[in-house]
Coordinates of C-alpha atoms and ligand atoms in Angstrom, one line a residue:
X1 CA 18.4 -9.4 -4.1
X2 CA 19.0 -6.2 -2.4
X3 CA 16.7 -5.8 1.7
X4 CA 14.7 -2.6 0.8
X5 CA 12.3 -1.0 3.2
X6 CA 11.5 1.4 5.5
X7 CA 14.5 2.5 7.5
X8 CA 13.4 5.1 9.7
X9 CA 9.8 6.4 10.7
X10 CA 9.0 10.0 12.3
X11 CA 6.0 11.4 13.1
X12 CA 4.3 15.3 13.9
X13 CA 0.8 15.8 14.9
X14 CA -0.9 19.0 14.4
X15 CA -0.4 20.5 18.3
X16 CA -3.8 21.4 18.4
X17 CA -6.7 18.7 20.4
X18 CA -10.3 18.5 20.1
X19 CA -11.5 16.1 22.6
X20 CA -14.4 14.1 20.8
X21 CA -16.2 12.4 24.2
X22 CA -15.8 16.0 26.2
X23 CA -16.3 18.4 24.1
X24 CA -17.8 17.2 20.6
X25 CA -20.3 14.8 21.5
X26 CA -22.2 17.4 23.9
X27 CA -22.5 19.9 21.2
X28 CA -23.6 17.1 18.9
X29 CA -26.1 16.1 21.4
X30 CA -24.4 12.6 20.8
X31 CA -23.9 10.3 23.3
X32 CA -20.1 10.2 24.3
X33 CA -19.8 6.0 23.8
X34 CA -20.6 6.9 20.2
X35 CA -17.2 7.7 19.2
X36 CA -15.4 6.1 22.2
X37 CA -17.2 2.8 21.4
X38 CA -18.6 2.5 18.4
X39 CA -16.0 5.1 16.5
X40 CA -13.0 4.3 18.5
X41 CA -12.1 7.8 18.7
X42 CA -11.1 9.5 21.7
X43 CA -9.9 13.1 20.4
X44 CA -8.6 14.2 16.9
X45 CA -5.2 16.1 16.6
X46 CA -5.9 19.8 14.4
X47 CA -3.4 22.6 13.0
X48 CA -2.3 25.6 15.0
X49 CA -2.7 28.8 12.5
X50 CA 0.6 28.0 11.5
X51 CA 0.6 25.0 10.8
X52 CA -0.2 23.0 7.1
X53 CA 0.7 20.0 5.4
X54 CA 4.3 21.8 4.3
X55 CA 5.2 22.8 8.3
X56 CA 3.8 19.2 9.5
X57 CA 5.6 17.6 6.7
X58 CA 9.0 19.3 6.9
X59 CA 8.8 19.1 11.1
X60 CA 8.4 15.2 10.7
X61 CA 11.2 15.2 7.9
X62 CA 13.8 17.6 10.0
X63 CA 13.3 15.4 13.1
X64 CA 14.1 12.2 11.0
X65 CA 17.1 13.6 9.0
X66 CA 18.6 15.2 12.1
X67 CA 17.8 11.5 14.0
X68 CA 19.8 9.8 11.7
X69 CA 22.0 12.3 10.8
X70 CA 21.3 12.6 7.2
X71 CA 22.1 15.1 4.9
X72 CA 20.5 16.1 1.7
X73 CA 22.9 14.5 -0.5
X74 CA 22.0 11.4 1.5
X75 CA 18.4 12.3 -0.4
X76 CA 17.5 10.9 -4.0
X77 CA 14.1 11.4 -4.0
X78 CA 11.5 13.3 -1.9
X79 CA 7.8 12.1 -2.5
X80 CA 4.8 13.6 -0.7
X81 CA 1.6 12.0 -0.4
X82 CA -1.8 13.8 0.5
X83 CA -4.8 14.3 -0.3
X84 CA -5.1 18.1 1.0
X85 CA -2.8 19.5 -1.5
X86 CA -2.9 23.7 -2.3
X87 CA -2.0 23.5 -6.0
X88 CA -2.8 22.0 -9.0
X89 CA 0.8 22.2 -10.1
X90 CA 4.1 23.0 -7.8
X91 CA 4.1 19.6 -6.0
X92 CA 4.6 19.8 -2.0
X93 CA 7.7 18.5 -1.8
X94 CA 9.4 21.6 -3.3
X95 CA 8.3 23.1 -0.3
X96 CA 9.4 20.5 1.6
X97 CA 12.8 20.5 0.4
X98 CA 13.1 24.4 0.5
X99 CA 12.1 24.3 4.2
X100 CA 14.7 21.5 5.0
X101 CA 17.3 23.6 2.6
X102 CA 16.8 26.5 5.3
X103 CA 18.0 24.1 8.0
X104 CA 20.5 21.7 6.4
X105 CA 23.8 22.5 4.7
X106 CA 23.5 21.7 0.9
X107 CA 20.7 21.6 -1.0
X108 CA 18.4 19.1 -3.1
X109 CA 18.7 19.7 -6.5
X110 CA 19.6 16.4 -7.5
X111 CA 17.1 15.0 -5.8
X112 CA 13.6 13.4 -7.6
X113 CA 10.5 15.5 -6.0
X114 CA 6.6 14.8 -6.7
X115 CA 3.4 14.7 -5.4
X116 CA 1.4 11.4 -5.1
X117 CA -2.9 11.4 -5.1
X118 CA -5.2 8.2 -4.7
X119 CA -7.0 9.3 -1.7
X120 CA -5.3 7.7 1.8
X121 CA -3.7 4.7 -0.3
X122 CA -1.2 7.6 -2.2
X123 CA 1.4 7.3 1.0
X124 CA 1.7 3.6 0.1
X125 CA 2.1 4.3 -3.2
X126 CA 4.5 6.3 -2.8
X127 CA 6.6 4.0 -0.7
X128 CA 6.0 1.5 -3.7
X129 CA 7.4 4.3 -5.4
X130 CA 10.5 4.2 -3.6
X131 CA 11.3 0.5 -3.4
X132 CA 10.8 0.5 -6.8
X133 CA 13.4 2.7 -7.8
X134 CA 16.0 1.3 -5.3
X135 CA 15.5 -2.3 -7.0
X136 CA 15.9 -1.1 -10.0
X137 CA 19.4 0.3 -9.1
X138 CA 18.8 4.1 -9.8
X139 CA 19.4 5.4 -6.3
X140 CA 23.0 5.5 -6.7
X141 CA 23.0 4.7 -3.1
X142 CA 21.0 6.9 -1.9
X143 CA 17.1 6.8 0.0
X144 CA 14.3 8.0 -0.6
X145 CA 12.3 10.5 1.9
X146 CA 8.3 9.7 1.6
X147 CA 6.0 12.0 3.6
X148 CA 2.4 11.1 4.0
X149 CA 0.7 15.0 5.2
X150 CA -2.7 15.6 5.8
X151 CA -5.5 17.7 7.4
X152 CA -8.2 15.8 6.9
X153 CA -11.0 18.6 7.5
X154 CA -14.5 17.7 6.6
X155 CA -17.6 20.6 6.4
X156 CA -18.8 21.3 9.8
X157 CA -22.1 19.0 9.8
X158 CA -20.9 16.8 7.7
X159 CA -20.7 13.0 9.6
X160 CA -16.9 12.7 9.0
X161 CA -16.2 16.0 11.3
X162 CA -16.0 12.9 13.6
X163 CA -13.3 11.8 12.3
X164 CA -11.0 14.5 11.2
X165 CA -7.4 14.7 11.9
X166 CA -4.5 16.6 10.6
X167 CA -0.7 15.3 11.2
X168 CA 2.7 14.1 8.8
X169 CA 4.0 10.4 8.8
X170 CA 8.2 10.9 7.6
X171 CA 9.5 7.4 6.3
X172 CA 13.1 6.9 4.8
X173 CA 13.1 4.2 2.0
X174 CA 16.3 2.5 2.6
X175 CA 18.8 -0.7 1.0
X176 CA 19.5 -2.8 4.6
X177 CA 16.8 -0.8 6.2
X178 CA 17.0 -0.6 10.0
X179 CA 12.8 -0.9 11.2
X180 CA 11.1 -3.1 8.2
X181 CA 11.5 -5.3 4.9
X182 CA 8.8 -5.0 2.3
X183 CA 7.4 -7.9 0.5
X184 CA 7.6 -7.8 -3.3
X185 CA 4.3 -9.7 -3.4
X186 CA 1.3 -7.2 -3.4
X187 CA -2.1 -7.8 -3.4
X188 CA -4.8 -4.9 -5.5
X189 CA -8.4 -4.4 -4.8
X190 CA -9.2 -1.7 -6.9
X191 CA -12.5 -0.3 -9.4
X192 CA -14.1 3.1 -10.1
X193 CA -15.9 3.6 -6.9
X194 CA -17.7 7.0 -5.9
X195 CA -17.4 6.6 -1.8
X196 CA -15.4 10.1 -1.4
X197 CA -14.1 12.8 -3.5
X198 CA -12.9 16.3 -4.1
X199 CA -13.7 17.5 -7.1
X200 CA -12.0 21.0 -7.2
X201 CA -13.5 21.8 -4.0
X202 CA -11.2 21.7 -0.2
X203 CA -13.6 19.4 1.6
X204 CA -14.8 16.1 0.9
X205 CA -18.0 14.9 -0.8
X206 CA -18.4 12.0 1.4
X207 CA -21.1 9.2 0.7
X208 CA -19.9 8.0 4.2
X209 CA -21.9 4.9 4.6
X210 CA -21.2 3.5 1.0
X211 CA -17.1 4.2 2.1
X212 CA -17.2 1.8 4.7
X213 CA -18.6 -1.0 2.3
X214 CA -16.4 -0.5 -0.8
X215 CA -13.4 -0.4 2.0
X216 CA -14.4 -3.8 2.9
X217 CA -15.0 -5.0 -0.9
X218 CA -11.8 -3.3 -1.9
X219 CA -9.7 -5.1 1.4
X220 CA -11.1 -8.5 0.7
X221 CA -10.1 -8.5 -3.2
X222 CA -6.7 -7.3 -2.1
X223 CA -6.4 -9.9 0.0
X224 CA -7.5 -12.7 -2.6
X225 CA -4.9 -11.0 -4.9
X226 CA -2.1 -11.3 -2.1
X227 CA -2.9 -14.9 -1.5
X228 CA -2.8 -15.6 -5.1
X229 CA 1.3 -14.8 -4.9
X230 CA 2.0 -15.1 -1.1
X231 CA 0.3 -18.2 -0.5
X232 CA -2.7 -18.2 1.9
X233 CA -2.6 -16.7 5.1
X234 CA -2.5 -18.2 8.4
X235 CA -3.8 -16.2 11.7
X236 CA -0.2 -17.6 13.6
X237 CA 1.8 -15.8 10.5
X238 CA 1.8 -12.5 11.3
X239 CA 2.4 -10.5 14.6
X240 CA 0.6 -7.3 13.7
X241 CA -2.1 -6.0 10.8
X242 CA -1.9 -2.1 10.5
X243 CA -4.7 -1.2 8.3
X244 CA -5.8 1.8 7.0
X245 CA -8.0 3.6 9.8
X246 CA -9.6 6.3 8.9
X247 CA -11.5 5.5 12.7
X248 CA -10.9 2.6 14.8
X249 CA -14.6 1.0 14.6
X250 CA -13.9 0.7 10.8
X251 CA -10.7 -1.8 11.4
X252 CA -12.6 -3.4 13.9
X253 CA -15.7 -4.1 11.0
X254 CA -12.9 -5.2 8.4
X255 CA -10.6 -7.6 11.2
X256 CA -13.3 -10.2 11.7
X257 CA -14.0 -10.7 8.6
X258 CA -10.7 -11.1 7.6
X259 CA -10.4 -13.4 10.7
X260 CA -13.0 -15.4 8.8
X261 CA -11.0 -15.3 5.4
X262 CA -7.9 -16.6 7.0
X263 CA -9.2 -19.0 9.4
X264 CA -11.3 -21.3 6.6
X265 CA -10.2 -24.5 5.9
X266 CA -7.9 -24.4 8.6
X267 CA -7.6 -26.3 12.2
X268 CA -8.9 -23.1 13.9
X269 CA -12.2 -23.6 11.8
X270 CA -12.3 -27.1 13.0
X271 CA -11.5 -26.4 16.8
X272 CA -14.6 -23.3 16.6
X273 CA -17.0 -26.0 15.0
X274 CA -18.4 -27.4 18.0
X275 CA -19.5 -24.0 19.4
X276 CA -20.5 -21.8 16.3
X277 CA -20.9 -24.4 13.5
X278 CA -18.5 -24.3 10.3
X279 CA -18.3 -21.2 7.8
X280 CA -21.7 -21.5 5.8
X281 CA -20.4 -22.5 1.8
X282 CA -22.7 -21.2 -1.0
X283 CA -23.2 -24.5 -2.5
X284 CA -25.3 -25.3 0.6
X285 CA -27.6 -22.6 0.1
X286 CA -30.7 -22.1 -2.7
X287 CA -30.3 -17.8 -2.8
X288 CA -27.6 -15.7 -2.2
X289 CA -29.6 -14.2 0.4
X290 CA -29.9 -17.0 2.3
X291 CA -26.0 -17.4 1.9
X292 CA -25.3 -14.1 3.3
X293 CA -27.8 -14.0 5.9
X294 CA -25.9 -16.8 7.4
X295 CA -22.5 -16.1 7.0
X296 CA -23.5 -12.5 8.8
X297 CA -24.4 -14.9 11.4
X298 CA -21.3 -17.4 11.7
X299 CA -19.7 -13.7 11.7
X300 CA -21.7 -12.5 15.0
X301 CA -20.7 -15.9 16.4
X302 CA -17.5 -15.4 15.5
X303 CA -16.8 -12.0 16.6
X304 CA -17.7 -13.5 20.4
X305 CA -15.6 -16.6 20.1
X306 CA -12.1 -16.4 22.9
X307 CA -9.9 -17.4 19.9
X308 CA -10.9 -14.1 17.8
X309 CA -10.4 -12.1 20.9
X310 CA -7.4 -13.3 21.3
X311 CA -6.1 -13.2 17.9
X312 CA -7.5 -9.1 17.7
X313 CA -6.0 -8.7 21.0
X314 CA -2.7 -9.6 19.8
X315 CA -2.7 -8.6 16.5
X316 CA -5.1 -5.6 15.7
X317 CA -5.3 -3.9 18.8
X318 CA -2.3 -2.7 19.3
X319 CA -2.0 -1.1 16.1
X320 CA -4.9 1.1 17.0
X321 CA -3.2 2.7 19.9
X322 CA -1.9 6.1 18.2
X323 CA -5.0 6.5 15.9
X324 CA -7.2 6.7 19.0
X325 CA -5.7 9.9 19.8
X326 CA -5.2 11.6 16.4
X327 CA -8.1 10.6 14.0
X328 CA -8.0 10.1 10.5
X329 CA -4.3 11.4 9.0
X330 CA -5.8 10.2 5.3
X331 CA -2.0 9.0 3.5
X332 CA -0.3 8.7 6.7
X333 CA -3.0 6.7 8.3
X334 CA -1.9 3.2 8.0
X335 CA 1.3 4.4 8.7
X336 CA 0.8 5.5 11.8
X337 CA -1.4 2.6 12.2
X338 CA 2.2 0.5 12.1
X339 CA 4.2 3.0 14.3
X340 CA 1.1 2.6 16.9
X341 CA 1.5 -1.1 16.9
X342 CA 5.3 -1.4 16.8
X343 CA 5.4 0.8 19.7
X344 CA 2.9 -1.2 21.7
X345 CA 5.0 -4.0 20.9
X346 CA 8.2 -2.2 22.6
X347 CA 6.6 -1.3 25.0
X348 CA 5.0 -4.6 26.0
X349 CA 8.3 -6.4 25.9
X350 CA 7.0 -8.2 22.7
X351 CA 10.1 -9.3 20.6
X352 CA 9.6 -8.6 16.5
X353 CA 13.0 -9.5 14.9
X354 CA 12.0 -11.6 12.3
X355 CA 8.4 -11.5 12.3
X356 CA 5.5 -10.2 10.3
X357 CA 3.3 -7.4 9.5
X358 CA 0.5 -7.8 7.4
X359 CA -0.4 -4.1 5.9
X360 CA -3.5 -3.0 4.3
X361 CA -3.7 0.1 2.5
X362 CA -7.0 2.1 1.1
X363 CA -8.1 4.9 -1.1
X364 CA -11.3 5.6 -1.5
X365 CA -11.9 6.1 -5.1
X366 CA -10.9 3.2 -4.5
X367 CA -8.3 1.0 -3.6
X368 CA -6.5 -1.7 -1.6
X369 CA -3.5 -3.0 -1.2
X370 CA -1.7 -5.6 0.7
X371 CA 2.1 -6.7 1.2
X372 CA 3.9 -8.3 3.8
X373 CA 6.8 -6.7 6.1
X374 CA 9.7 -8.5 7.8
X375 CA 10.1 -6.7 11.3
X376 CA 14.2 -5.8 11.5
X377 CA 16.8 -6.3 14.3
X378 CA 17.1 -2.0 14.2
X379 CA 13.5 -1.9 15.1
X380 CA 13.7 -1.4 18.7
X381 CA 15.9 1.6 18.5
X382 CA 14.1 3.1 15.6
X383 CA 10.7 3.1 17.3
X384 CA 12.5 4.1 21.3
X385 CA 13.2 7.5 19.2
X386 CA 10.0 8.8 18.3
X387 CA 8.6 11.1 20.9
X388 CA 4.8 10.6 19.9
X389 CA 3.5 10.5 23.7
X390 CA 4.9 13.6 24.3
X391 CA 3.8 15.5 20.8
X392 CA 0.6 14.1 22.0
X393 CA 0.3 15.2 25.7
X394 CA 2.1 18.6 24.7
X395 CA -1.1 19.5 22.7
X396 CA -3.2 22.3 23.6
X397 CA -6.9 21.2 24.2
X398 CA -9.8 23.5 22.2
X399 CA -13.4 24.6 23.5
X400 CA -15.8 23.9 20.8
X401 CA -16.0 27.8 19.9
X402 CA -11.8 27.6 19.8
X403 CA -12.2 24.6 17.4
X404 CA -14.9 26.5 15.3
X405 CA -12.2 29.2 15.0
X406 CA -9.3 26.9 13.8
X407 CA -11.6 24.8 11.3
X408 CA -12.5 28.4 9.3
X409 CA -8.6 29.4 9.5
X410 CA -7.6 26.2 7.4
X411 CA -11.2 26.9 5.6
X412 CA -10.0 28.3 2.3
X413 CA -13.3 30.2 1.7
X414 CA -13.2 31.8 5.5
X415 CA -11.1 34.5 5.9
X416 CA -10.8 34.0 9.6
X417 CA -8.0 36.3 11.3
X418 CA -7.3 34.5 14.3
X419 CA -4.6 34.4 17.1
X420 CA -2.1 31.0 17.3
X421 CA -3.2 28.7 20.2
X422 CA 0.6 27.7 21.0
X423 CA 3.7 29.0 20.8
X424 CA 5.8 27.6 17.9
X425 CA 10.1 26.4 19.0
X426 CA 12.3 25.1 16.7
X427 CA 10.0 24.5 13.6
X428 CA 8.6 25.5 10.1
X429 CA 5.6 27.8 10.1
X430 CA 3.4 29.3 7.9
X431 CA 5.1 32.7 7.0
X432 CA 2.1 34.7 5.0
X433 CA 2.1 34.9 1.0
X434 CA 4.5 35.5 -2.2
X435 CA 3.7 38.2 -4.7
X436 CA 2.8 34.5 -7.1
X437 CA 0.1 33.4 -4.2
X438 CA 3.1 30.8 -3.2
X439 CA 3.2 30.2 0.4
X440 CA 6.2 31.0 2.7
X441 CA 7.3 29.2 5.7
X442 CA 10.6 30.0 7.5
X443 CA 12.2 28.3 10.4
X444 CA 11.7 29.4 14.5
X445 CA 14.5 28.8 16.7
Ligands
COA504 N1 -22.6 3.6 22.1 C1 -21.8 2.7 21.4 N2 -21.8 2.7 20.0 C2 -22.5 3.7 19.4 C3 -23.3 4.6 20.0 C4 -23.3 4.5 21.5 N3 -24.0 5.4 22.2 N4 -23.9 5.4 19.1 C5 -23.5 5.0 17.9 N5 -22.7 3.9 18.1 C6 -22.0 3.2 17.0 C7 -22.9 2.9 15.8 O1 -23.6 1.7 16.1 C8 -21.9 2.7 14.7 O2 -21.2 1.4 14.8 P1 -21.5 0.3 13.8 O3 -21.3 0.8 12.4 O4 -20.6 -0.8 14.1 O5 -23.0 0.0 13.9 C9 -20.8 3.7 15.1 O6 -21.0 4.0 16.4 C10 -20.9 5.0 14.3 O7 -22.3 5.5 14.4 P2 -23.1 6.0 13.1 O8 -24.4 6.3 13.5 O9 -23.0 5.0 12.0 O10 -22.2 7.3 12.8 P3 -22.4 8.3 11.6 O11 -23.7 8.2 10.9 O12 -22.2 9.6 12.3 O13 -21.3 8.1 10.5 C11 -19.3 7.4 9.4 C12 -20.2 7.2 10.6 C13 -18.1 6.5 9.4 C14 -20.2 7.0 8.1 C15 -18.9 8.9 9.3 O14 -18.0 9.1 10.4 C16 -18.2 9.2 8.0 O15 -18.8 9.6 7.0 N6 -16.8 9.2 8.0 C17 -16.0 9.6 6.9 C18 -15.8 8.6 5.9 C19 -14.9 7.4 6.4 O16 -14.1 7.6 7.3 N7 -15.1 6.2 5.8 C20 -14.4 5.1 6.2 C21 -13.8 4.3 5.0 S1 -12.4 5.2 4.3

């Protein structure tokens, strides 16, 4: 059976930053700690004028063709995720590919294009996508480019403004890929959930408090359905767990209890039992209630314990590392939750070849899913050539009034005429309308 996976990752933050500690919190009259500590967050990465889901998308893609020196008959598919899409009907990867088709000789025509929507688990989905139609043996040998492109605005007010974030994650699905295997065992949580939605409307309708819990219910039954095909998991069997983050805290909620999931009826249980009891089992309880009231509390204990640290340390943390500084990218988010940790792991002289990711997807709406990913000798290379740090530290820092500015020009019921913040080289921008209401981008050398 064929190696299919990801073969290449890039990735292009909107260049604008709104500090969330500095800037935010005061104007909030919030106390900065809330979204360093208890959010995670330290800043959130916005558009420029000219930038929008096609210009951050086709950036991340250009840099990743040009890397590997692809052209677009190396292309058999081009599938965009997001969840901030314009139209109803012309899918964003004809964009896409008619930015790209400005830059690279040849064109896409025989290339598959569409547009993928569950909420944040869509850019997963569409790497499903992908795999899928390599295994099946209709890529003729060719990949497939998935692009997860967001801007994740919320109303101003609203308790996710906390959390917004705006940036593409470019992936090329690949036979004999060079960065990471996928698993063909996949684990669903997934049921009719009203935690967030759109309906016809640009921002969210965000019930965010019931979000968090279905993310939870949703990762846990994804989990059970994993285990049901992978076997159950062991806290020593995989290096990293990129999960979905739509804000630090929230991985931080859902990784001790999944400590707690994959640490029962194993010898870690029995080594923590001395200091903070054994996991609570219902049959030793009269109610519910009293069955949840003291597993919350076995989780409290748990959370303190030096083997959990240890374990989030190595295996959670790191993955958190890129999010910090970007926010919620919604389909690109647990993909960038991967490049964070991989590039941790470079960095730290940790070697991967051969080991395992655990991944965890979510949608709100809602869904989970989890697979497995075998880490690739290429990997090393792959991740020394994305130039996140300085995309990062090359963005230009907003006053709250600036950032007031930038959220009603991507408001599409503001008509805000405003000047760009930076100066755009050698990328797609936002090039004003077609006589159809289509946007136009072209290319600045
Ligand atoms: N120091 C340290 N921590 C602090 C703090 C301080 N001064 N002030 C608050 N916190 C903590 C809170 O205790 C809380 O952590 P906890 O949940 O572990 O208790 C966290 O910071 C957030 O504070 P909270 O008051 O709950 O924030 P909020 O009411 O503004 O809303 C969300 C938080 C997540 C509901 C909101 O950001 C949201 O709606 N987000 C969009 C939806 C979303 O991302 N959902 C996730 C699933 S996809």
């Amino acid at each position: 059976m064929a190696s299919v996976g990801i073969d290449a990752i890039d990735i292009w933050t909107g260049k604008l930053e709104l500090d969330l500690a500095e800037t935010f919190a005061p104007e909030k009259g919030e106390d900065p700690a809330k979204y360093t500590k208890g959010l995670g967050l330290y800043s959130s990465s916005l558009p420029d004028v000219y930038e929008d889901i096609v210009t951050m998308g086709a950036n991340a893609a250009r840099r990743l063709m040009e890397r590997k020196d692809l052209h677009p008959q190396d292309i058999g598919r081009i599938d965009v995720a997001t969840e901030s899409s314009f139209d109803n009907s012309k899918p964003v990867s004809t964009y896409i590919a008619g930015c790209l088709e400005q830059v690279f000789d040849g064109d896409f025509h025989h290339a598959n294009k569409g547009e993928r929507k569950f909420a944040c688990v869509s850019g997963t989905q569409s790497v499903d996508d992908a795999y899928n139609w390599i295994r099946a043996g209709r890529n003729r040998g060719r990949s497939a480019l998935v692009i997860a492109t967001d801007t994740a605005l919320y109303a101003r007010g609203d308790a996710g403004e906390a959390t917004q974030g705006a940036g593409a994650v470019a992936m090329l699905v690949s036979e004999d890929p060079d960065l990471v295997e996928l698993s063909p065992e996949q684990g669903y949580g997934s049921a009719d959930e009203t935690d967030f939605l759109k309906p016809n409307q640009q921002f969210p309708s965000v019930d965010g408090k019931r979000s968090v819990q279905v993310y939870l219910a949703r990762m846990r039954e994804a989990m059970e359905d994993f285990e049901s095909v992978a076997g159950d998991i062991h806290p020593d069997d995989y290096e990293l767990g990129p999960f979905h983050t739509p804000f630090p805290g929230m991985v931080r909620k859902a990784a001790v209890l999944a400590y707690r999931h994959i640490i029962r009826d194993t010898e870690v249980e029995d080594a923590l039992a001395d200091d903070i009891g054994r996991q609570p089992r219902p049959e030793a309880f009269d109610t519910e209630e009293e069955h949840l009231d003291a597993i919350s509390e076995y989780t409290d204990r748990l959370k303190d314990t030096e083997q959990y640290r240890d374990w989030y340390e190595r295996v959670i943390k790191p993955t958190l590392t890129i999010s910090r500084h970007v926010g919620n990218w919604y389909t690109g988010s647990v993909h960038v939750a991967r490049a964070g940790g991989l590039k941790w792991a470079r960095e730290n002289g940790r070697e991967l070849t051969g080991k395992r990711l655990l991944v965890g997807s979510y949608g709100s709406g809602a869904q989970a899913e989890i697979h497995a990913e075998t880490v690739q000798p290429g990997w090393t290379e792959e991740i020394a050539d994305l130039n996140v740090d300085e995309q990062l530290n090359g963005r230009r820092g907003l006053s709250f009034e600036e950032y007031e500015q930038i959220h009603d020009v991507h408001n599409h019921a503001e008509d805000a005429d405003v000047e760009a913040f930076t100066t755009p080289e050698r990328e797609f921008v936002f090039d004003g309308w077609g006589r159809m209401g289509e946007r136009k981008y072209r290319f600045v050398e």
